[in-house]
Coordinates of C-alpha atoms in Angstrom, one line a residue:
M242 CA 25.3 4.7 -4.5
S243 CA 25.6 7.3 -1.1
N244 CA 23.0 10.1 -3.6
I245 CA 20.7 7.2 -3.8
N246 CA 20.2 6.3 -0.4
N247 CA 19.9 9.5 0.8
D248 CA 17.6 10.6 -1.9
L249 CA 15.4 7.3 -0.2
A250 CA 15.7 9.3 2.7
L251 CA 14.5 11.7 2.0
F252 CA 11.5 10.3 0.4
N253 CA 11.0 8.2 3.2
E254 CA 10.6 12.2 5.2
L255 CA 8.3 12.9 2.4
V256 CA 5.9 10.5 2.4
E257 CA 5.5 10.9 6.2
V258 CA 4.5 14.3 5.3
L259 CA 2.1 13.5 2.7
I260 CA 0.5 11.0 5.1
S261 CA 0.4 13.2 8.0
E262 CA -1.4 15.9 5.6
E263 CA -3.7 13.5 4.6
D264 CA -4.9 12.9 8.2
K265 CA -4.8 16.5 9.0
N266 CA -5.8 18.4 5.7
P267 CA -7.4 15.6 3.3
V268 CA -8.6 18.3 1.1
A269 CA -5.6 20.0 -0.5
E270 CA -5.9 23.8 -0.2
R271 CA -6.9 24.9 -3.4
I272 CA -4.9 27.3 -6.0
D273 CA -6.2 28.9 -8.4
S274 CA -5.1 27.9 -12.1
T275 CA -4.0 31.8 -12.2
K276 CA -1.7 32.0 -9.2
L277 CA -0.4 29.0 -9.4
Y278 CA 3.2 30.2 -11.2
D279 CA 3.2 32.8 -8.0
S280 CA 2.4 30.3 -5.5
I281 CA 4.9 27.7 -5.9
D282 CA 8.2 27.9 -7.3
L283 CA 7.5 25.4 -10.2
S284 CA 10.1 27.2 -12.5
L285 CA 13.3 25.7 -14.2
N286 CA 16.5 27.6 -13.2
E287 CA 20.1 27.2 -14.5
G288 CA 22.2 26.2 -11.3
A289 CA 21.7 23.5 -8.8
M290 CA 19.4 24.1 -5.8
I291 CA 20.1 24.0 -2.0
D292 CA 19.3 20.6 -0.9
E293 CA 17.6 22.1 2.2
D294 CA 15.8 24.7 0.0
F295 CA 14.7 21.9 -2.6
K296 CA 13.0 19.5 0.4
I297 CA 11.1 22.3 1.4
L298 CA 9.6 23.1 -2.1
L299 CA 9.1 19.0 -2.3
Q300 CA 6.9 19.5 0.5
D301 CA 5.0 22.5 -1.1
V302 CA 4.1 20.5 -3.7
L303 CA 2.8 18.3 -2.1
I304 CA 0.6 19.6 0.0
S305 CA -0.7 21.4 -2.5
T306 CA -1.1 18.5 -5.4
P307 CA -4.9 17.1 -5.0
K308 CA -5.5 14.2 -2.3
T309 CA -7.3 11.4 -4.4
A310 CA -5.9 8.4 -0.9
T311 CA -8.6 10.5 1.2
N312 CA -11.7 9.4 2.1
L313 CA -13.2 12.7 1.5
F314 CA -12.1 12.8 -2.4
F315 CA -14.8 10.9 -4.1
N316 CA -14.4 12.8 -7.6
Q317 CA -12.6 10.2 -10.3
L318 CA -13.0 6.5 -11.3
F319 CA -9.9 5.7 -8.9
G320 CA -9.5 6.7 -4.9
G321 CA -7.3 5.0 -2.0
R322 CA -4.1 3.3 -1.8
Q323 CA -3.7 -0.7 -1.7
S324 CA 0.3 -0.4 0.3
K325 CA 1.2 -4.0 -1.0
A326 CA 0.3 -2.0 -4.9
V327 CA 2.4 1.0 -3.5
L328 CA 5.7 -1.4 -2.8
G329 CA 5.8 -2.9 -6.0
D330 CA 5.5 -0.1 -8.1
L331 CA 8.1 1.3 -5.7
L332 CA 10.2 -1.7 -7.0
A333 CA 9.5 -1.0 -10.5
V334 CA 10.7 2.1 -10.5
M335 CA 14.2 0.9 -9.0
L336 CA 14.2 -1.7 -11.3
N337 CA 13.7 0.0 -14.1
N338 CA 12.6 -2.2 -17.1
S339 CA 11.1 -1.6 -20.1
M340 CA 9.2 -4.8 -20.9
Y341 CA 9.4 -5.3 -24.7
T342 CA 11.7 -8.4 -24.3
Y343 CA 12.6 -11.1 -21.9
K344 CA 16.9 -10.4 -21.8
V345 CA 15.5 -7.5 -20.6
A346 CA 13.2 -8.0 -18.2
G347 CA 13.5 -11.4 -17.0
P348 CA 11.0 -12.0 -14.4
Q349 CA 8.6 -9.6 -14.8
V350 CA 7.9 -11.3 -18.1
G351 CA 6.4 -13.7 -16.3
I352 CA 4.5 -11.7 -13.5
E353 CA 2.8 -9.9 -16.7
Q354 CA 2.0 -13.2 -18.1
E355 CA 0.5 -15.2 -15.0
I356 CA -1.6 -12.2 -14.4
I357 CA -3.0 -12.1 -17.9
R358 CA -3.2 -15.8 -17.6
Q359 CA -5.1 -15.6 -14.2
S360 CA -7.6 -13.4 -15.9
C361 CA -8.3 -14.8 -19.0
D362 CA -9.2 -18.3 -16.9
L363 CA -11.7 -16.2 -14.9
I364 CA -13.5 -14.7 -17.8
G365 CA -13.9 -17.6 -19.7
Y366 CA -11.8 -17.5 -22.7
G367 CA -9.9 -20.0 -23.5
S368 CA -6.3 -21.5 -24.3
K369 CA -5.7 -19.7 -27.2
S370 CA -6.4 -16.4 -25.3
N371 CA -3.7 -14.1 -23.8
G372 CA -3.0 -9.9 -23.6
T373 CA -0.9 -7.4 -22.7
F374 CA -0.9 -3.9 -20.7
P375 CA -1.8 -0.9 -22.2
T376 CA -1.5 2.5 -20.7
G377 CA -4.7 3.0 -20.1
G378 CA -8.2 2.2 -20.7
S379 CA -8.6 4.7 -23.6
M380 CA -5.5 2.8 -25.0
S381 CA -7.2 -0.3 -24.2
N382 CA -10.5 0.7 -26.1
Y383 CA -8.0 1.4 -29.2
M384 CA -6.1 -1.7 -29.4
A385 CA -9.1 -3.6 -29.6
L386 CA -10.5 -1.8 -32.5
V387 CA -7.4 -1.8 -34.7
M388 CA -7.8 -6.0 -34.1
G389 CA -11.2 -5.4 -34.7
R390 CA -10.5 -3.4 -38.1
D391 CA -8.0 -5.8 -39.1
A392 CA -10.0 -8.3 -38.7
K393 CA -12.8 -7.4 -40.7
D394 CA -9.9 -5.7 -43.0
P395 CA -6.8 -7.9 -43.1
L396 CA -5.2 -5.9 -46.1
C397 CA -6.0 -2.7 -44.1
R398 CA -2.4 -3.2 -42.4
L399 CA -1.2 -2.7 -45.7
N400 CA -2.9 -1.2 -47.4
G401 CA -5.1 1.2 -45.5
M402 CA -8.3 1.6 -45.1
S403 CA -10.3 0.4 -48.3
K404 CA -13.8 -0.4 -46.8
P405 CA -16.5 1.5 -45.5
L406 CA -16.4 0.2 -42.1
I407 CA -18.8 1.0 -39.3
I408 CA -18.4 0.6 -35.2
Y409 CA -21.1 0.4 -32.8
T410 CA -21.2 1.6 -29.3
S411 CA -23.8 3.1 -26.6
E412 CA -24.8 6.4 -26.0
E413 CA -23.0 6.0 -22.8
C414 CA -19.9 4.9 -23.7
H415 CA -16.5 6.3 -23.4
Y416 CA -15.7 9.5 -25.2
S417 CA -12.0 7.5 -26.2
N418 CA -14.5 5.4 -28.8
A419 CA -14.7 9.2 -30.6
K420 CA -11.1 9.4 -31.0
N421 CA -10.3 5.8 -31.7
A422 CA -12.2 6.0 -34.4
S423 CA -10.4 9.0 -36.1
F424 CA -6.8 7.2 -35.0
A425 CA -7.6 4.2 -36.3
G426 CA -9.1 5.6 -39.2
I427 CA -12.3 4.7 -39.4
G428 CA -13.5 8.3 -38.7
K429 CA -15.9 9.8 -36.2
N430 CA -18.9 9.9 -38.9
N431 CA -18.7 5.7 -38.4
I432 CA -19.4 5.7 -35.4
R433 CA -23.1 4.6 -34.0
Y434 CA -24.0 5.5 -31.0
I435 CA -26.5 3.2 -30.0
K436 CA -29.4 4.5 -28.0
A437 CA -29.6 3.2 -23.8
D438 CA -32.6 2.0 -21.6
S439 CA -33.8 4.2 -18.7
K440 CA -30.5 2.5 -16.5
G441 CA -27.9 3.5 -19.2
R442 CA -27.7 0.3 -20.6
M443 CA -27.3 -0.5 -24.7
I444 CA -30.5 -1.8 -26.0
P445 CA -29.7 -4.8 -27.8
K446 CA -32.8 -4.5 -30.2
K447 CA -32.1 -0.5 -31.6
L448 CA -28.0 -2.6 -32.0
E449 CA -29.5 -4.8 -34.4
E450 CA -31.5 -2.6 -35.9
Q451 CA -29.1 -0.2 -36.8
I452 CA -26.9 -3.2 -37.9
I453 CA -29.7 -4.4 -40.3
E454 CA -30.3 -0.7 -41.5
D455 CA -26.1 -0.1 -42.3
L456 CA -25.9 -3.2 -44.2
E457 CA -28.8 -2.9 -46.5
N458 CA -26.7 0.7 -47.4
G459 CA -23.6 -1.7 -48.3
L460 CA -21.5 -0.7 -45.2
I461 CA -19.5 -3.1 -43.5
P462 CA -20.7 -3.7 -39.7
S463 CA -17.0 -4.3 -38.0
Y464 CA -16.9 -3.6 -34.0
V465 CA -19.0 -3.6 -31.3
N466 CA -18.3 -2.0 -27.9
A467 CA -20.1 -2.8 -24.9
T468 CA -19.3 -1.3 -21.5
A469 CA -18.8 -3.0 -17.9
G470 CA -19.7 -0.1 -16.1
T471 CA -20.8 3.3 -17.7
T472 CA -18.7 6.8 -16.8
V473 CA -21.2 8.4 -15.4
L474 CA -24.5 5.8 -13.9
G475 CA -21.6 2.7 -13.7
A476 CA -24.5 0.7 -16.0
F477 CA -23.3 -2.4 -17.4
D478 CA -24.5 -3.5 -21.0
P479 CA -26.6 -6.6 -21.5
L480 CA -23.5 -8.5 -22.5
N481 CA -25.2 -11.9 -23.7
E482 CA -27.7 -10.1 -26.2
I483 CA -25.0 -8.1 -28.2
A484 CA -23.1 -11.3 -28.1
D485 CA -26.3 -13.0 -29.9
I486 CA -25.9 -10.1 -32.6
T487 CA -22.1 -9.6 -32.7
E488 CA -22.0 -13.6 -33.4
K489 CA -25.1 -13.4 -36.0
Y490 CA -23.2 -10.9 -38.7
N491 CA -19.9 -12.0 -37.7
I492 CA -18.6 -8.6 -35.6
W493 CA -15.4 -8.2 -33.4
L494 CA -17.3 -7.1 -30.0
H495 CA -15.1 -5.7 -27.1
V496 CA -16.1 -4.7 -23.3
D497 CA -14.8 -2.0 -22.2
G498 CA -14.4 -2.9 -18.5
A499 CA -12.4 -0.4 -17.3
Y500 CA -14.0 1.1 -14.6
C501 CA -15.8 -1.6 -13.3
G502 CA -14.4 -5.0 -15.2
S503 CA -13.0 -5.8 -12.4
V504 CA -16.2 -7.5 -10.8
I505 CA -14.6 -10.8 -12.5
F506 CA -13.3 -10.9 -9.0
S507 CA -16.6 -11.0 -6.8
D508 CA -18.6 -13.9 -6.4
R509 CA -21.6 -12.1 -5.8
Y510 CA -21.0 -9.2 -8.5
K511 CA -19.5 -10.9 -11.4
H512 CA -23.0 -12.0 -12.7
L513 CA -22.8 -8.4 -14.2
V514 CA -20.7 -9.6 -16.8
E515 CA -22.0 -12.7 -17.9
G516 CA -21.8 -13.5 -21.2
V517 CA -17.6 -12.2 -20.7
E518 CA -16.2 -14.9 -22.7
R519 CA -18.3 -14.7 -26.0
S520 CA -16.3 -11.2 -26.5
N521 CA -13.3 -11.1 -28.2
S522 CA -11.9 -8.8 -26.5
F523 CA -12.2 -7.5 -22.6
S524 CA -10.2 -4.7 -20.6
Y525 CA -10.1 -3.9 -17.1
N526 CA -7.9 -0.9 -14.7
A527 CA -6.6 -2.4 -11.9
H528 CA -6.1 1.5 -11.1
K529 CA -9.7 1.9 -10.6
M530 CA -11.8 -0.6 -8.7
L531 CA -8.4 -2.6 -7.2
G532 CA -6.6 -0.1 -6.4
T533 CA -3.2 0.4 -7.3
P534 CA -1.2 2.9 -8.5
L535 CA -2.2 5.0 -12.1
T536 CA -1.9 2.9 -13.9
C537 CA -2.5 -0.2 -15.1
S538 CA -4.8 -1.2 -17.6
I539 CA -5.2 -5.4 -19.0
L540 CA -6.7 -6.2 -22.1
L541 CA -7.0 -9.7 -22.8
V542 CA -7.7 -11.0 -26.3
N543 CA -9.7 -14.9 -26.8
D544 CA -7.4 -15.1 -29.3
K545 CA -3.7 -14.3 -29.4
K546 CA -3.6 -14.3 -33.0
H547 CA -5.4 -11.2 -33.5
L548 CA -2.9 -9.2 -31.0
H549 CA 0.2 -10.9 -33.1
D550 CA -1.4 -10.1 -36.2
S551 CA -2.2 -6.7 -35.4
F552 CA 0.7 -5.7 -33.9
S553 CA 4.1 -7.5 -34.2
N554 CA 6.9 -6.4 -36.3
D555 CA 10.3 -7.8 -36.7
A556 CA 12.9 -5.8 -35.5
D557 CA 16.7 -7.4 -35.5
Y558 CA 17.9 -5.0 -33.3
L559 CA 16.0 -5.6 -30.5
Y560 CA 14.2 -9.2 -30.7
Q561 CA 17.8 -11.1 -29.9
T562 CA 17.0 -13.9 -27.4
D563 CA 14.5 -15.7 -26.7
G564 CA 10.7 -16.3 -27.7
D565 CA 7.6 -14.4 -29.2
D566 CA 5.9 -15.3 -26.2
F567 CA 8.4 -14.3 -24.1
N568 CA 9.0 -11.1 -26.2
L569 CA 6.3 -9.0 -25.0
G570 CA 6.9 -5.8 -27.4
K571 CA 5.3 -7.8 -30.1
T572 CA 2.0 -7.6 -29.1
S573 CA 2.2 -4.7 -27.6
F574 CA 1.5 -1.0 -29.0
Q575 CA 4.9 0.7 -27.5
C576 CA 8.1 -0.3 -27.5
G577 CA 9.7 1.1 -24.5
R578 CA 7.2 0.4 -21.8
R579 CA 7.3 0.6 -17.9
N580 CA 6.4 -2.3 -15.8
D581 CA 2.6 -2.5 -14.7
A582 CA 2.4 -5.3 -14.0
L583 CA 4.4 -6.1 -10.4
K584 CA 2.1 -3.8 -8.2
F585 CA -0.6 -5.4 -9.5
W586 CA 1.2 -8.5 -8.9
T587 CA 2.5 -8.0 -5.6
L588 CA -1.3 -6.8 -4.5
W589 CA -2.6 -10.2 -5.7
K590 CA -0.1 -12.1 -4.0
S591 CA 0.3 -11.1 -1.2
I592 CA -4.1 -10.8 -0.4
G593 CA -4.9 -13.9 -3.1
T594 CA -7.5 -13.4 -5.2
K595 CA -10.2 -13.6 -1.9
G596 CA -8.7 -10.6 -1.1
L597 CA -9.0 -8.6 -4.5
E598 CA -13.0 -10.0 -4.1
Q599 CA -13.2 -9.0 -0.6
I600 CA -12.2 -5.2 -2.1
V601 CA -14.7 -5.5 -5.0
D602 CA -17.5 -6.3 -2.8
Q603 CA -16.1 -3.6 -0.2
Q604 CA -16.7 -1.0 -2.7
F605 CA -20.7 -2.0 -3.3
E606 CA -21.4 -2.2 0.0
L607 CA -20.1 1.3 0.5
A608 CA -22.5 2.3 -2.8
N609 CA -25.4 0.4 -0.9
V610 CA -24.6 2.5 2.2
A611 CA -25.1 5.9 0.2
L612 CA -28.4 4.1 -1.6
D613 CA -29.6 3.8 1.9
Y614 CA -29.2 6.8 3.1
I615 CA -30.2 8.6 0.6
R616 CA -33.3 6.6 -0.2
S617 CA -34.2 7.4 3.3
N618 CA -34.1 11.0 3.7
R619 CA -36.1 13.5 1.6
D620 CA -34.2 16.1 1.0
Y621 CA -32.0 13.7 -1.5
T622 CA -33.3 13.1 -5.1
L623 CA -31.9 9.7 -6.4
Y624 CA -30.7 9.3 -10.3
S625 CA -28.8 6.0 -10.6
F626 CA -29.6 2.3 -9.4
D627 CA -28.3 -0.5 -7.5
D628 CA -25.4 -2.9 -8.7
S629 CA -23.2 0.2 -9.1
I630 CA -20.5 1.9 -7.1
S631 CA -21.4 5.1 -8.5
I632 CA -24.0 7.0 -7.1
C633 CA -26.3 9.6 -8.5
F634 CA -28.0 12.3 -6.9
N635 CA -29.3 15.8 -6.2
Y636 CA -29.7 17.8 -2.8
K637 CA -32.4 20.2 -2.2
N638 CA -32.5 21.1 -5.3
I639 CA -28.8 22.8 -5.1
E640 CA -27.0 23.3 -8.8
P641 CA -25.0 19.9 -8.6
M642 CA -22.5 21.8 -10.8
A643 CA -22.1 25.1 -8.2
L644 CA -22.4 22.5 -5.4
C645 CA -19.8 20.3 -6.5
T646 CA -17.4 23.5 -7.4
A647 CA -18.0 25.6 -4.1
L648 CA -17.4 22.1 -2.0
Y649 CA -13.9 21.9 -3.9
E650 CA -13.2 25.7 -3.6
H651 CA -13.7 25.9 0.1
Q652 CA -11.4 22.1 0.4
I653 CA -14.7 20.5 1.7
T654 CA -14.5 17.4 0.0
V655 CA -13.9 16.5 -4.0
V656 CA -16.9 15.0 -5.9
G657 CA -17.7 15.3 -9.7
F658 CA -21.5 16.1 -11.1
G659 CA -22.2 13.8 -14.4
S660 CA -25.7 14.2 -16.5
F661 CA -27.9 11.7 -17.7
E662 CA -30.8 12.8 -20.6
D663 CA -32.3 15.6 -19.1
D664 CA -30.6 15.1 -15.2
T665 CA -27.5 16.6 -14.0
F666 CA -26.8 15.7 -10.6
V667 CA -23.5 15.0 -8.1
R668 CA -22.3 12.1 -8.6
L669 CA -20.4 10.4 -5.8
V670 CA -17.6 7.1 -6.3
T671 CA -17.4 4.7 -3.7
I672 CA -14.4 3.2 -5.5
N673 CA -12.1 3.5 -2.7
A674 CA -11.9 0.0 -0.8
N675 CA -10.5 1.7 2.2
N676 CA -13.6 3.6 3.2
E677 CA -15.8 2.4 5.8
K678 CA -19.6 3.0 6.4
V679 CA -18.1 6.2 8.9
D680 CA -16.2 7.4 6.0
I681 CA -19.6 8.1 3.2
L682 CA -21.9 9.2 6.1
N683 CA -19.6 11.8 7.2
F684 CA -20.0 12.8 3.3
F685 CA -23.2 13.4 3.4
Q686 CA -22.6 15.2 6.8
V687 CA -20.2 17.7 5.6
L688 CA -22.3 18.3 2.2
E689 CA -25.4 19.5 4.5
D690 CA -23.4 21.0 6.8
F691 CA -21.7 23.3 3.7
A692 CA -25.2 23.8 2.4
A693 CA -26.6 25.0 5.2
K694 CA -23.6 27.6 6.3
T695 CA -24.7 28.7 2.2
P696 CA -27.8 29.6 1.4
N697 CA -27.2 31.5 -1.9
L698 CA -26.2 28.4 -3.8
P699 CA -28.4 28.5 -6.6
K700 CA -31.1 26.0 -7.2
L701 CA -32.1 24.0 -9.6
K702 CA -35.3 25.4 -12.2
E703 CA -38.4 24.2 -11.3
L704 CA -40.4 21.7 -13.6
S705 CA -43.3 23.6 -15.4
I706 CA -46.2 21.6 -14.8

């Protein structure tokens, strides 16, 4: 026990170093990948390391690791730090339960099921609904695809693929859909990518036209993936119009809300997923808009029988007590599974549903700050739209990939770039709800100051008239 006490004391000391470093240097000093192993001793050696040397090394690793919780990190679809969620994750590590049976997880099973039940209620799923915690958004999409496949071809689970199944998704969907089609035995060539409109939303008319064409060719439409928050523009596909089509042709509808599905917590913005209750499955990532530590993904199913049919398998050595409702391994893709629910529960329990709503609303408020700034400044070109926390723009016609790379390499700020149709642009993601208006305005200030000091940044090619 003394060792764990000593190590926890060291942990607290290291956390203080990290928090202080985040305040002084919000962007970590970049180590060139070709020089990484020469810069920090990451080698694994035969002998033990002296405690003091070990602590110094850990400090070096912490200081050099990209800082995702600071007010200058805008690169990914996650960011910031919700302290009550961190508390839950630390407790989950100390408890070290696996979530496959009630026998080894106890109340943690109830915690996971309560989150799922409340989430199902929020989106309007009925009494037959349930869900699970996959390892991330990609796995949520994969499990949904497997259920859609099995619903259309039930014997597939026993005999393998026997029908030419076709799946549909937007051109702007998450890249996991292509991988998942391969994993599920459907095949990447059996994906139909449906054209998006000028705001990045799937066009329902194009979807139905493609379904009709496939039916006429003797193929079997089986699954539609709609997106609530596309990766680049943060667009929301029109769910009611898509549901009209999937119901008409008896096709599984999954709503990938990994990025922005957490709008279900906001009275002001939940209209963006209007019609979600008509879907067969829905997923959202609490580690994105809600700020829990990675990973925390929730997959909900309108009828839990599909979850059981596709993923249940008996194992006498494992499921020895209690019923199926408490043995979560029977509806999970995994056997051993870490407890991702506790950190979300400690956050939700401590601040309430209204607190989660405030977190979501704050991100849209920050996005509006950025939109207002860009629209009022003639040096900027805007490529994104209202009701999105992805703010896409270019500044003074500077080539965006070069600008983002230079900002990163000089430790100014961490922001990425994206493309839509023929345009490439900087993509600012306002997903850190701990930020305030001043932090968004500071981002533009440091960008402009850096551009002024770096006149040799390449420009986009002028469009020919």
